[in-house]
Amino acid sequence: MTSAVAPPARVDPRPPFPIGWFMVCAADELAPGDVIERTWMGDQVVAFRTASGRAAVTSAFCPHLGADLARGGTVVGESLRCPFHSLRWSPDGDCVGSEYPGDPAYAVRLRAFPAVERFGFLFAWHDPAGGDPTFDIPDLDLDGWTDTAVTTIPIGAHVETVHENGVDSVHFGIVHGFPLSAPAYDDRGTSFHSEFHFATPNFLREGPPEITTFFDTDTHGLGYAHSLNTAEAVGLRYRVLLLTTPTTAGRLDFTVATTVQRPPEGDRIAGVPVDDVADLMHRGAVGGVHQDVPIWEGLRHVERPRLVKGDGPIPRFRHWASQFHPRD
């Protein structure tokens, strides 16, 4: 009797590490002089902040003899000093000195990634070919908003699957319990815009028994989406930031960050203290992600799906996302 042989697993044809801006860490994790290590886009990187306050992201490994710069590496002025042989590296990856006798020149460069700080997070640009950034991430004015609440969830899924979820119209009613109305979509170069309304029972103390929320979302590349959400009937306006960072092939860190706009007068929204509303919105956003996670982690990518009437513009989104696929 022969045992059954399992069919070979299908390989996801989408590259696991797209081109674009991807979050490395929260900006407040890096005080001047700090060095931290992260698994980012299939490799180890270090983030450090120079004495003047500039944040930088480089490979974690010194190109000289491979020392891990996070294990004993120190910030010296505007450079990162290797703990093994004292070579000092600028944020741009140039060797700017050492403690060798006579300080001989060293022409090899440390791989450095363009880095920007936006709305409290440090992002780095990933392009396996070493190309310069081709788009920017818009910053947000958070004056008059509650402190940003942040939760990071490790997920075993492809980063493109997570963002495709935003245009999968039907799943909102089936998985999350709120059908969408009047959805609209528009690809805008390196950003993808979606908007829709949904109705829920009023979860606050004042106002009508049912409230309608307008979701206005822009996805910038495959590392960042921002939703500005408004429930006019109760005077609620809040943001949901979705930061997706591939770590290893088929895995990512999903960071959910939320903040609520404070009312122009008083400290309550529909009878509830604004900080309590902020906590409620954050827990709701994180809870929604947890509803999706088992599906994402068990999903096998269907490259050419036969769609059902009512599905969202999945082919359109996939065509848009393909611009971030590294070219051979």
mmCIF file of N, CA and C in Angstrom, residues 6-70:
data_model
loop_
_atom_site.group_PDB
_atom_site.id
_atom_site.type_symbol
_atom_site.label_atom_id
_atom_site.label_comp_id
_atom_site.label_asym_id
_atom_site.label_seq_id
_atom_site.Cartn_x
_atom_site.Cartn_y
_atom_site.Cartn_z
ATOM 1 N N ALA A 6 1.164 14.415 -1.012
ATOM 2 C CA ALA A 6 0.498 15.715 -1.056
ATOM 3 C C ALA A 6 0.934 16.481 -2.294
ATOM 4 N N PRO A 7 0.001 17.171 -2.937
ATOM 5 C CA PRO A 7 0.391 17.976 -4.111
ATOM 6 C C PRO A 7 1.306 19.106 -3.683
ATOM 7 N N PRO A 8 2.192 19.517 -4.562
ATOM 8 C CA PRO A 8 3.089 20.616 -4.195
ATOM 9 C C PRO A 8 2.308 21.898 -3.917
ATOM 10 N N ALA A 9 2.774 22.640 -2.937
ATOM 11 C CA ALA A 9 2.111 23.898 -2.589
ATOM 12 C C ALA A 9 2.272 24.901 -3.727
ATOM 13 N N ARG A 10 1.226 25.675 -3.955
ATOM 14 C CA ARG A 10 1.305 26.713 -4.972
ATOM 15 C C ARG A 10 2.162 27.861 -4.442
ATOM 16 N N VAL A 11 2.995 28.369 -5.310
ATOM 17 C CA VAL A 11 3.865 29.479 -4.937
ATOM 18 C C VAL A 11 3.157 30.785 -5.298
ATOM 19 N N ASP A 12 3.101 31.691 -4.344
ATOM 20 C CA ASP A 12 2.495 32.994 -4.604
ATOM 21 C C ASP A 12 3.371 33.733 -5.612
ATOM 22 N N PRO A 13 2.828 34.103 -6.776
ATOM 23 C CA PRO A 13 3.662 34.738 -7.810
ATOM 24 C C PRO A 13 4.040 36.181 -7.491
ATOM 25 N N ARG A 14 3.404 36.773 -6.501
ATOM 26 C CA ARG A 14 3.689 38.177 -6.185
ATOM 27 C C ARG A 14 4.998 38.277 -5.400
ATOM 28 N N PRO A 15 5.860 39.213 -5.733
ATOM 29 C CA PRO A 15 7.115 39.353 -4.977
ATOM 30 C C PRO A 15 6.808 39.706 -3.528
ATOM 31 N N PRO A 16 7.531 39.095 -2.581
ATOM 32 C CA PRO A 16 7.204 39.314 -1.167
ATOM 33 C C PRO A 16 7.599 40.678 -0.625
ATOM 34 N N PHE A 17 8.536 41.359 -1.313
ATOM 35 C CA PHE A 17 9.056 42.629 -0.789
ATOM 36 C C PHE A 17 8.947 43.711 -1.868
ATOM 37 N N PRO A 18 7.824 44.422 -1.909
ATOM 38 C CA PRO A 18 7.601 45.404 -2.976
ATOM 39 C C PRO A 18 8.478 46.641 -2.820
ATOM 40 N N ILE A 19 8.458 47.447 -3.876
ATOM 41 C CA ILE A 19 9.091 48.757 -3.862
ATOM 42 C C ILE A 19 8.180 49.741 -3.125
ATOM 43 N N GLY A 20 8.762 50.607 -2.309
ATOM 44 C CA GLY A 20 7.956 51.648 -1.674
ATOM 45 C C GLY A 20 8.448 52.013 -0.292
ATOM 46 N N TRP A 21 7.656 52.830 0.388
ATOM 47 C CA TRP A 21 7.945 53.252 1.755
ATOM 48 C C TRP A 21 7.308 52.274 2.733
ATOM 49 N N PHE A 22 8.098 51.808 3.686
ATOM 50 C CA PHE A 22 7.594 50.873 4.686
ATOM 51 C C PHE A 22 8.097 51.290 6.059
ATOM 52 N N MET A 23 7.195 51.222 7.032
ATOM 53 C CA MET A 23 7.521 51.664 8.383
ATOM 54 C C MET A 23 8.603 50.778 9.002
ATOM 55 N N VAL A 24 9.529 51.426 9.709
ATOM 56 C CA VAL A 24 10.595 50.715 10.417
ATOM 57 C C VAL A 24 10.323 50.691 11.917
ATOM 58 N N CYS A 25 9.961 51.831 12.479
ATOM 59 C CA CYS A 25 9.705 51.923 13.910
ATOM 60 C C CYS A 25 8.945 53.208 14.203
ATOM 61 N N ALA A 26 8.468 53.325 15.425
ATOM 62 C CA ALA A 26 7.889 54.596 15.871
ATOM 63 C C ALA A 26 9.018 55.587 16.105
ATOM 64 N N ALA A 27 8.791 56.844 15.755
ATOM 65 C CA ALA A 27 9.841 57.859 15.874
ATOM 66 C C ALA A 27 10.297 58.028 17.312
ATOM 67 N N ASP A 28 9.375 57.868 18.282
ATOM 68 C CA ASP A 28 9.771 58.076 19.673
ATOM 69 C C ASP A 28 10.563 56.906 20.250
ATOM 70 N N GLU A 29 10.764 55.852 19.463
ATOM 71 C CA GLU A 29 11.668 54.778 19.891
ATOM 72 C C GLU A 29 13.127 55.174 19.721
ATOM 73 N N LEU A 30 13.384 56.255 18.998
ATOM 74 C CA LEU A 30 14.747 56.660 18.669
ATOM 75 C C LEU A 30 15.051 58.038 19.251
ATOM 76 N N ALA A 31 15.651 58.064 20.431
ATOM 77 C CA ALA A 31 16.207 59.313 20.942
ATOM 78 C C ALA A 31 17.591 59.504 20.314
ATOM 79 N N PRO A 32 18.129 60.732 20.296
ATOM 80 C CA PRO A 32 19.494 60.905 19.785
ATOM 81 C C PRO A 32 20.463 59.953 20.477
ATOM 82 N N GLY A 33 21.237 59.245 19.667
ATOM 83 C CA GLY A 33 22.190 58.279 20.193
ATOM 84 C C GLY A 33 21.679 56.856 20.247
ATOM 85 N N ASP A 34 20.380 56.638 19.998
ATOM 86 C CA ASP A 34 19.817 55.286 20.067
ATOM 87 C C ASP A 34 20.082 54.508 18.781
ATOM 88 N N VAL A 35 20.220 53.182 18.931
ATOM 89 C CA VAL A 35 20.383 52.262 17.807
ATOM 90 C C VAL A 35 19.456 51.075 18.066
ATOM 91 N N ILE A 36 18.574 50.751 17.112
ATOM 92 C CA ILE A 36 17.700 49.591 17.259
ATOM 93 C C ILE A 36 17.761 48.760 15.984
ATOM 94 N N GLU A 37 17.478 47.476 16.124
ATOM 95 C CA GLU A 37 17.513 46.546 14.994
ATOM 96 C C GLU A 37 16.102 46.056 14.697
ATOM 97 N N ARG A 38 15.805 45.864 13.425
ATOM 98 C CA ARG A 38 14.506 45.360 12.998
ATOM 99 C C ARG A 38 14.679 44.352 11.862
ATOM 100 N N THR A 39 13.764 43.383 11.808
ATOM 101 C CA THR A 39 13.632 42.541 10.624
ATOM 102 C C THR A 39 12.700 43.283 9.677
ATOM 103 N N TRP A 40 13.207 43.634 8.505
ATOM 104 C CA TRP A 40 12.500 44.553 7.606
ATOM 105 C C TRP A 40 12.769 44.145 6.175
ATOM 106 N N MET A 41 11.722 43.838 5.441
ATOM 107 C CA MET A 41 11.832 43.536 4.015
ATOM 108 C C MET A 41 12.825 42.404 3.743
ATOM 109 N N GLY A 42 12.740 41.361 4.575
ATOM 110 C CA GLY A 42 13.537 40.164 4.358
ATOM 111 C C GLY A 42 14.965 40.232 4.825
ATOM 112 N N ASP A 43 15.325 41.246 5.591
ATOM 113 C CA ASP A 43 16.709 41.388 6.047
ATOM 114 C C ASP A 43 16.719 42.094 7.398
ATOM 115 N N GLN A 44 17.906 42.185 7.975
ATOM 116 C CA GLN A 44 18.075 42.915 9.221
ATOM 117 C C GLN A 44 18.577 44.320 8.909
ATOM 118 N N VAL A 45 17.935 45.308 9.518
ATOM 119 C CA VAL A 45 18.365 46.692 9.369
ATOM 120 C C VAL A 45 18.518 47.305 10.752
ATOM 121 N N VAL A 46 19.261 48.411 10.810
ATOM 122 C CA VAL A 46 19.325 49.195 12.034
ATOM 123 C C VAL A 46 18.777 50.583 11.747
ATOM 124 N N ALA A 47 18.091 51.125 12.737
ATOM 125 C CA ALA A 47 17.686 52.525 12.714
ATOM 126 C C ALA A 47 18.453 53.219 13.823
ATOM 127 N N PHE A 48 18.969 54.400 13.531
ATOM 128 C CA PHE A 48 19.681 55.157 14.560
ATOM 129 C C PHE A 48 19.395 56.636 14.378
ATOM 130 N N ARG A 49 19.605 57.386 15.454
ATOM 131 C CA ARG A 49 19.401 58.825 15.397
ATOM 132 C C ARG A 49 20.698 59.507 15.797
ATOM 133 N N THR A 50 21.167 60.419 14.929
ATOM 134 C CA THR A 50 22.440 61.091 15.163
ATOM 135 C C THR A 50 22.300 62.140 16.263
ATOM 136 N N ALA A 51 23.417 62.705 16.639
ATOM 137 C CA ALA A 51 23.424 63.708 17.709
ATOM 138 C C ALA A 51 22.575 64.920 17.353
ATOM 139 N N SER A 52 22.500 65.267 16.058
ATOM 140 C CA SER A 52 21.701 66.425 15.639
ATOM 141 C C SER A 52 20.222 66.090 15.504
ATOM 142 N N GLY A 53 19.870 64.794 15.609
ATOM 143 C CA GLY A 53 18.473 64.384 15.538
ATOM 144 C C GLY A 53 18.058 63.733 14.241
ATOM 145 N N ARG A 54 18.973 63.559 13.290
ATOM 146 C CA ARG A 54 18.610 62.922 12.025
ATOM 147 C C ARG A 54 18.417 61.422 12.225
ATOM 148 N N ALA A 55 17.300 60.885 11.727
ATOM 149 C CA ALA A 55 17.039 59.447 11.788
ATOM 150 C C ALA A 55 17.535 58.788 10.505
ATOM 151 N N ALA A 56 18.145 57.613 10.645
ATOM 152 C CA ALA A 56 18.708 56.909 9.503
ATOM 153 C C ALA A 56 18.390 55.430 9.595
ATOM 154 N N VAL A 57 18.370 54.768 8.437
ATOM 155 C CA VAL A 57 18.144 53.327 8.363
ATOM 156 C C VAL A 57 19.187 52.743 7.420
ATOM 157 N N THR A 58 19.913 51.728 7.904
ATOM 158 C CA THR A 58 20.944 51.078 7.093
ATOM 159 C C THR A 58 20.874 49.572 7.302
ATOM 160 N N SER A 59 21.615 48.853 6.482
ATOM 161 C CA SER A 59 21.806 47.427 6.744
ATOM 162 C C SER A 59 22.381 47.250 8.140
ATOM 163 N N ALA A 60 22.014 46.156 8.790
ATOM 164 C CA ALA A 60 22.535 45.905 10.134
ATOM 165 C C ALA A 60 23.971 45.417 10.122
ATOM 166 N N PHE A 61 24.503 45.071 8.960
ATOM 167 C CA PHE A 61 25.791 44.390 8.918
ATOM 168 C C PHE A 61 26.868 45.254 8.270
ATOM 169 N N CYS A 62 27.936 45.473 8.994
ATOM 170 C CA CYS A 62 29.068 46.242 8.498
ATOM 171 C C CYS A 62 29.660 45.547 7.273
ATOM 172 N N PRO A 63 29.858 46.239 6.168
ATOM 173 C CA PRO A 63 30.387 45.593 4.964
ATOM 174 C C PRO A 63 31.854 45.204 5.071
ATOM 175 N N HIS A 64 32.538 45.668 6.117
ATOM 176 C CA HIS A 64 33.952 45.362 6.279
ATOM 177 C C HIS A 64 34.156 43.881 6.599
ATOM 178 N N LEU A 65 33.667 43.430 7.759
ATOM 179 C CA LEU A 65 33.769 42.016 8.122
ATOM 180 C C LEU A 65 32.485 41.489 8.762
ATOM 181 N N GLY A 66 31.371 42.170 8.485
ATOM 182 C CA GLY A 66 30.071 41.595 8.794
ATOM 183 C C GLY A 66 29.547 41.742 10.198
ATOM 184 N N ALA A 67 30.110 42.590 11.014
ATOM 185 C CA ALA A 67 29.613 42.751 12.378
ATOM 186 C C ALA A 67 28.195 43.312 12.375
ATOM 187 N N ASP A 68 27.394 42.873 13.355
ATOM 188 C CA ASP A 68 26.044 43.398 13.527
ATOM 189 C C ASP A 68 26.144 44.742 14.239
ATOM 190 N N LEU A 69 25.771 45.798 13.540
ATOM 191 C CA LEU A 69 25.946 47.149 14.072
ATOM 192 C C LEU A 69 25.023 47.455 15.243
ATOM 193 N N ALA A 70 24.003 46.622 15.447
ATOM 194 C CA ALA A 70 23.110 46.843 16.587
ATOM 195 C C ALA A 70 23.668 46.235 17.870
#
